[in-house]
Structure formats: structure tokens, C-alpha cells
mmCIF file of C-alpha atoms in Angstrom:
data_model
loop_
_atom_site.group_PDB
_atom_site.id
_atom_site.type_symbol
_atom_site.label_atom_id
_atom_site.label_comp_id
_atom_site.label_asym_id
_atom_site.label_seq_id
_atom_site.Cartn_x
_atom_site.Cartn_y
_atom_site.Cartn_z
ATOM 1 C CA MET A 1 37.224 -27.777 -232.510
ATOM 2 C CA LYS A 2 38.442 -25.601 -235.313
ATOM 3 C CA PHE A 3 41.973 -25.912 -236.660
ATOM 4 C CA LYS A 4 44.147 -23.166 -238.119
ATOM 5 C CA ARG A 5 44.590 -23.427 -241.840
ATOM 6 C CA ASN A 6 47.046 -22.001 -244.363
ATOM 7 C CA ALA A 7 45.918 -19.888 -247.320
ATOM 8 C CA ASP A 8 45.856 -23.055 -249.463
ATOM 9 C CA GLY A 9 43.545 -24.816 -246.953
ATOM 10 C CA SER A 10 46.135 -27.133 -245.456
ATOM 11 C CA LEU A 11 46.487 -27.438 -241.663
ATOM 12 C CA VAL A 12 49.000 -25.297 -239.809
ATOM 13 C CA LEU A 13 51.240 -27.575 -237.737
ATOM 14 C CA ASP A 14 53.253 -26.853 -234.608
ATOM 15 C CA ALA A 15 56.922 -27.873 -234.116
ATOM 16 C CA ASP A 16 55.884 -31.434 -233.205
ATOM 17 C CA GLY A 17 53.703 -31.831 -236.296
ATOM 18 C CA ASN A 18 50.390 -31.468 -234.470
ATOM 19 C CA PRO A 19 47.624 -29.274 -235.907
ATOM 20 C CA ILE A 20 47.120 -25.941 -234.133
ATOM 21 C CA VAL A 21 43.662 -25.383 -232.674
ATOM 22 C CA GLU A 22 42.012 -21.958 -233.040
ATOM 23 C CA ASP A 23 40.392 -20.488 -229.926
ATOM 24 C CA ALA A 24 41.171 -23.606 -227.910
ATOM 25 C CA GLY A 25 40.910 -21.657 -224.680
ATOM 26 C CA GLU A 26 37.322 -20.659 -225.427
ATOM 27 C CA ASP A 27 36.318 -24.221 -226.361
ATOM 28 C CA VAL A 28 38.024 -25.648 -223.296
ATOM 29 C CA ALA A 29 36.374 -23.070 -221.076
ATOM 30 C CA LYS A 30 32.952 -23.980 -222.479
ATOM 31 C CA MET A 31 33.607 -27.688 -221.976
ATOM 32 C CA VAL A 32 34.834 -27.146 -218.422
ATOM 33 C CA GLN A 33 31.837 -24.956 -217.571
ATOM 34 C CA ALA A 34 29.438 -27.546 -219.007
ATOM 35 C CA LYS A 35 31.050 -30.290 -216.919
ATOM 36 C CA VAL A 36 30.998 -28.141 -213.770
ATOM 37 C CA ASP A 37 27.332 -27.280 -214.335
ATOM 38 C CA GLU A 38 26.517 -30.958 -214.861
ATOM 39 C CA ASN A 39 28.330 -31.978 -211.656
ATOM 40 C CA LEU A 40 26.791 -29.196 -209.597
ATOM 41 C CA LYS A 41 23.246 -29.907 -210.771
ATOM 42 C CA ASP A 42 22.727 -32.772 -208.307
ATOM 43 C CA ILE A 43 24.326 -30.841 -205.464
ATOM 44 C CA LYS A 44 22.106 -27.818 -206.124
ATOM 45 C CA GLU A 45 18.994 -30.009 -206.175
ATOM 46 C CA LYS A 46 19.988 -31.639 -202.874
ATOM 47 C CA LEU A 47 20.696 -28.255 -201.307
ATOM 48 C CA ASP A 48 17.326 -26.922 -202.464
ATOM 49 C CA LYS A 49 15.581 -29.933 -200.933
ATOM 50 C CA ALA A 50 17.523 -29.537 -197.685
ATOM 51 C CA TYR A 51 16.623 -25.834 -197.461
ATOM 52 C CA GLN A 52 12.977 -26.633 -198.164
ATOM 53 C CA ALA A 53 12.978 -29.288 -195.428
ATOM 54 C CA ARG A 54 14.617 -26.864 -192.991
ATOM 55 C CA ASP A 55 12.094 -24.131 -193.782
ATOM 56 C CA GLU A 56 9.194 -26.562 -193.428
ATOM 57 C CA ALA A 57 10.522 -27.801 -190.071
ATOM 58 C CA ALA A 58 10.899 -24.220 -188.820
ATOM 59 C CA ARG A 59 7.361 -23.388 -189.969
ATOM 60 C CA LYS A 60 5.938 -26.465 -188.218
ATOM 61 C CA ALA A 61 7.872 -25.679 -185.041
ATOM 62 C CA ALA A 62 6.481 -22.131 -185.050
ATOM 63 C CA GLU A 63 2.955 -23.466 -185.584
ATOM 64 C CA LEU A 64 3.351 -25.929 -182.689
ATOM 65 C CA GLU A 65 4.707 -23.194 -180.426
ATOM 66 C CA GLU A 66 1.782 -20.926 -181.280
ATOM 67 C CA GLN A 67 -0.669 -23.787 -180.720
ATOM 68 C CA ARG A 68 0.857 -24.499 -177.268
ATOM 69 C CA ARG A 69 0.662 -20.829 -176.383
ATOM 70 C CA LEU A 70 -3.000 -20.630 -177.377
ATOM 71 C CA GLU A 71 -3.799 -23.819 -175.447
ATOM 72 C CA ASN A 72 -2.067 -22.388 -172.379
ATOM 73 C CA VAL A 73 -4.067 -19.148 -172.698
ATOM 74 C CA LYS A 74 -7.329 -21.104 -173.041
ATOM 75 C CA ARG A 75 -6.492 -23.280 -170.024
ATOM 76 C CA LEU A 76 -5.730 -20.213 -167.910
ATOM 77 C CA GLU A 77 -8.973 -18.552 -169.055
ATOM 78 C CA ASP A 78 -10.922 -21.688 -168.127
ATOM 79 C CA GLU A 79 -9.277 -21.624 -164.686
ATOM 80 C CA GLY A 80 -10.332 -17.990 -164.268
ATOM 81 C CA LYS A 81 -6.779 -16.645 -164.188
ATOM 82 C CA HIS A 82 -7.519 -13.571 -166.246
ATOM 83 C CA THR A 83 -4.536 -11.602 -164.928
ATOM 84 C CA GLU A 84 -2.119 -14.291 -166.106
ATOM 85 C CA VAL A 85 -3.887 -14.458 -169.476
ATOM 86 C CA ALA A 86 -3.573 -10.703 -169.891
ATOM 87 C CA GLN A 87 0.089 -10.852 -168.908
ATOM 88 C CA LEU A 88 0.766 -13.631 -171.458
ATOM 89 C CA LYS A 89 -0.998 -11.665 -174.197
ATOM 90 C CA ILE A 90 0.957 -8.523 -173.308
ATOM 91 C CA SER A 91 4.297 -10.339 -173.363
ATOM 92 C CA HIS A 92 3.389 -11.980 -176.691
ATOM 93 C CA MET A 93 2.457 -8.621 -178.211
ATOM 94 C CA GLU A 94 5.650 -7.051 -176.828
ATOM 95 C CA GLY A 95 7.659 -9.782 -178.580
ATOM 96 C CA GLN A 96 5.834 -9.116 -181.833
ATOM 97 C CA LEU A 97 6.424 -5.372 -181.422
ATOM 98 C CA LYS A 98 10.154 -5.867 -180.827
ATOM 99 C CA ALA A 99 10.430 -8.088 -183.905
ATOM 100 C CA ALA A 100 8.538 -5.553 -186.022
ATOM 101 C CA GLN A 101 10.676 -2.670 -184.750
ATOM 102 C CA ALA A 102 13.860 -4.612 -185.481
ATOM 103 C CA ARG A 103 12.647 -5.318 -189.005
ATOM 104 C CA ILE A 104 11.701 -1.667 -189.574
ATOM 105 C CA THR A 105 15.101 -0.567 -188.303
ATOM 106 C CA GLU A 106 16.835 -3.031 -190.609
ATOM 107 C CA LEU A 107 14.804 -1.904 -193.612
ATOM 108 C CA THR A 108 15.424 1.813 -192.979
ATOM 109 C CA ARG A 109 19.153 1.126 -192.639
ATOM 110 C CA ASP A 110 19.198 -0.913 -195.843
ATOM 111 C CA ALA A 111 17.235 1.753 -197.718
ATOM 112 C CA ALA A 112 19.679 4.453 -196.589
ATOM 113 C CA VAL A 113 22.689 2.366 -197.653
ATOM 114 C CA ASP A 114 21.096 1.504 -201.007
ATOM 115 C CA ALA A 115 20.374 5.192 -201.657
ATOM 116 C CA ALA A 116 23.967 6.127 -200.771
ATOM 117 C CA ILE A 117 25.603 3.516 -203.028
ATOM 118 C CA GLY A 118 23.041 3.842 -205.828
ATOM 119 C CA GLY A 119 25.147 6.247 -207.889
ATOM 120 C CA LEU A 120 28.369 4.235 -207.709
ATOM 121 C CA SER A 121 29.648 2.186 -210.653
ATOM 122 C CA PHE A 122 30.553 -1.294 -209.447
ATOM 123 C CA GLN A 123 32.427 -3.918 -211.460
ATOM 124 C CA SER A 124 29.555 -6.375 -211.049
ATOM 125 C CA PRO A 125 26.448 -7.055 -208.968
ATOM 126 C CA ALA A 126 28.588 -9.285 -206.747
ATOM 127 C CA ALA A 127 30.961 -6.367 -206.104
ATOM 128 C CA ALA A 128 28.001 -4.128 -205.219
ATOM 129 C CA LYS A 129 26.705 -6.781 -202.833
ATOM 130 C CA ALA A 130 30.124 -7.151 -201.173
ATOM 131 C CA ALA A 131 30.479 -3.384 -200.774
ATOM 132 C CA ARG A 132 26.969 -3.097 -199.346
ATOM 133 C CA ARG A 133 27.642 -5.871 -196.821
ATOM 134 C CA GLU A 134 30.945 -4.254 -195.806
ATOM 135 C CA ILE A 135 29.268 -0.892 -195.261
ATOM 136 C CA VAL A 136 26.280 -2.330 -193.371
ATOM 137 C CA ASP A 137 28.603 -4.250 -191.037
ATOM 138 C CA GLN A 138 30.210 -0.945 -189.988
ATOM 139 C CA LEU A 139 26.952 0.827 -189.106
ATOM 140 C CA VAL A 140 25.489 1.404 -185.659
ATOM 141 C CA CYS A 141 22.173 2.852 -184.544
ATOM 142 C CA ASN A 142 22.324 5.792 -182.120
ATOM 143 C CA GLU A 143 19.849 6.606 -179.324
ATOM 144 C CA GLU A 144 17.606 8.573 -181.699
ATOM 145 C CA GLY A 145 17.337 5.580 -184.061
ATOM 146 C CA VAL A 146 19.598 7.139 -186.707
ATOM 147 C CA TRP A 147 22.069 4.905 -188.492
ATOM 148 C CA LEU A 148 25.674 6.134 -188.527
ATOM 149 C CA HIS A 149 29.084 4.708 -189.321
ATOM 150 C CA LYS A 150 30.851 3.439 -186.207
ATOM 151 C CA THR A 151 33.130 6.482 -186.448
ATOM 152 C CA GLY A 152 30.063 8.737 -186.081
ATOM 153 C CA VAL A 153 29.831 10.014 -189.660
ATOM 154 C CA SER A 154 26.679 9.789 -191.771
ATOM 155 C CA ILE A 155 26.039 6.884 -194.116
ATOM 156 C CA LYS A 156 26.602 9.124 -197.139
ATOM 157 C CA ASP A 157 30.009 10.241 -195.809
ATOM 158 C CA ALA A 158 30.917 6.661 -194.881
ATOM 159 C CA VAL A 159 30.099 5.476 -198.420
ATOM 160 C CA SER A 160 32.151 8.328 -199.884
ATOM 161 C CA ALA A 161 35.122 7.375 -197.702
ATOM 162 C CA PHE A 162 34.646 3.691 -198.610
ATOM 163 C CA GLU A 163 34.771 4.559 -202.313
ATOM 164 C CA LYS A 164 38.000 6.551 -201.905
ATOM 165 C CA GLN A 165 39.866 3.798 -200.022
ATOM 166 C CA GLU A 166 42.528 2.256 -202.247
ATOM 167 C CA GLU A 167 41.896 -1.298 -200.979
ATOM 168 C CA ASN A 168 38.287 -1.068 -202.227
ATOM 169 C CA ALA A 169 39.198 0.115 -205.754
ATOM 170 C CA PHE A 170 38.810 -3.394 -207.198
ATOM 171 C CA LEU A 171 35.056 -3.224 -206.500
ATOM 172 C CA PHE A 172 34.515 -0.240 -208.796
ATOM 173 C CA LYS A 173 34.718 0.209 -212.538
ATOM 174 C CA PRO A 174 37.856 2.093 -213.537
ATOM 175 C CA LYS A 175 37.364 5.778 -214.268
ATOM 176 C CA GLN A 176 37.413 6.522 -218.005
ATOM 177 C CA THR A 177 39.961 8.927 -219.336
ATOM 178 C CA SER A 178 39.889 10.469 -222.774
ATOM 179 C CA GLY A 179 43.465 11.498 -223.258
ATOM 180 C CA SER A 180 45.929 13.875 -221.729
ATOM 181 C CA GLY A 181 43.639 16.877 -221.734
ATOM 182 C CA PHE A 182 46.016 18.888 -223.929
ATOM 183 C CA ASP A 183 45.084 20.078 -227.417
#
């Protein structure tokens, strides 16, 4: 800690006779942050391990499911039930197709939203992420596969309206002004 000093080098004292600390708020904030980081370190490590275990369990479950499916297909082929085998393969491929189409739809929606909000000036990356999530949650896909706001307007118009809403102003950097505009 650094103490305030007079011109002659002596300590500046408060009304109770205690030395006055310079930038105490900054020092305290650093100490608090260091303690918080230290305390959260173990929790973060445990969470990382838990997520890894969950992901590994999901991967193993998917592998087992695929192995069972392949064994079932082989058994049916050995029994000469070629129609059932073909039907199982078709249904499996339909499931893969649906998953791929859902992912493509999600990615096209996300790309359109990212393009629409790309020119906006957010306060922080967290504010941009919150705005993006808010906008995405209000989108629907029409029969033609086009993403629109639930009111029916385009994504670009929805983003423009979102930016103009007063309750969302805290997400954006304040507009800079350079005076009154009079000479």
C-alpha cells in the first residue's frame, strides 16, 4: 500500500490520526480479485473434469448405441431379412439427414444474425452475446426455410428495431457527440 505524504515527506493523517492510503480502492480490488480467482480455481477444475466425464459418457453411449444398431443389422442380414435391414438403414439415414438439416438451418440463421449485428457497437463482447441470444430467440423459420422475426419482419429490420429500443440501450456504446453543432 502507498500512503499519502505531505510536501515535506511526512504522512497525511485523517481526523482519527490514521495515515491516508492512496488508491486504496484499486489495491483492495486487486486483492479481492486475486482471492476470488484463487477460490474459484478448484471449482473451475472440478467443473472441467465433470464436463469431460459427461462428454466421455455421452460419446461412449453413442458408440454403444451404434454398435447395437450394427449388430442388429448384421443379425437381420444373417436371418435373410433384407427388407428389414433396408428399412433400418433408411430410417438411420433419415435421422442423420434430419440432424444435418437442423444443423444447416441453425448455421444459416446464426450467419444471418451475425451479419446483421456485425456493424453495431456493443459495450462488450458479453453485451454482443446477450443481444445475439435475444434476437435469435425471437426468430422463426417460415415454410420456405427463411428466417424471420416472429412479427414477420426480416432479420435486418428486427436487428434495427432491437437497436432502437430504449430498454436495450445499455448493450450499446453511447453515441459520441462533438458539441452543440453551432459555430
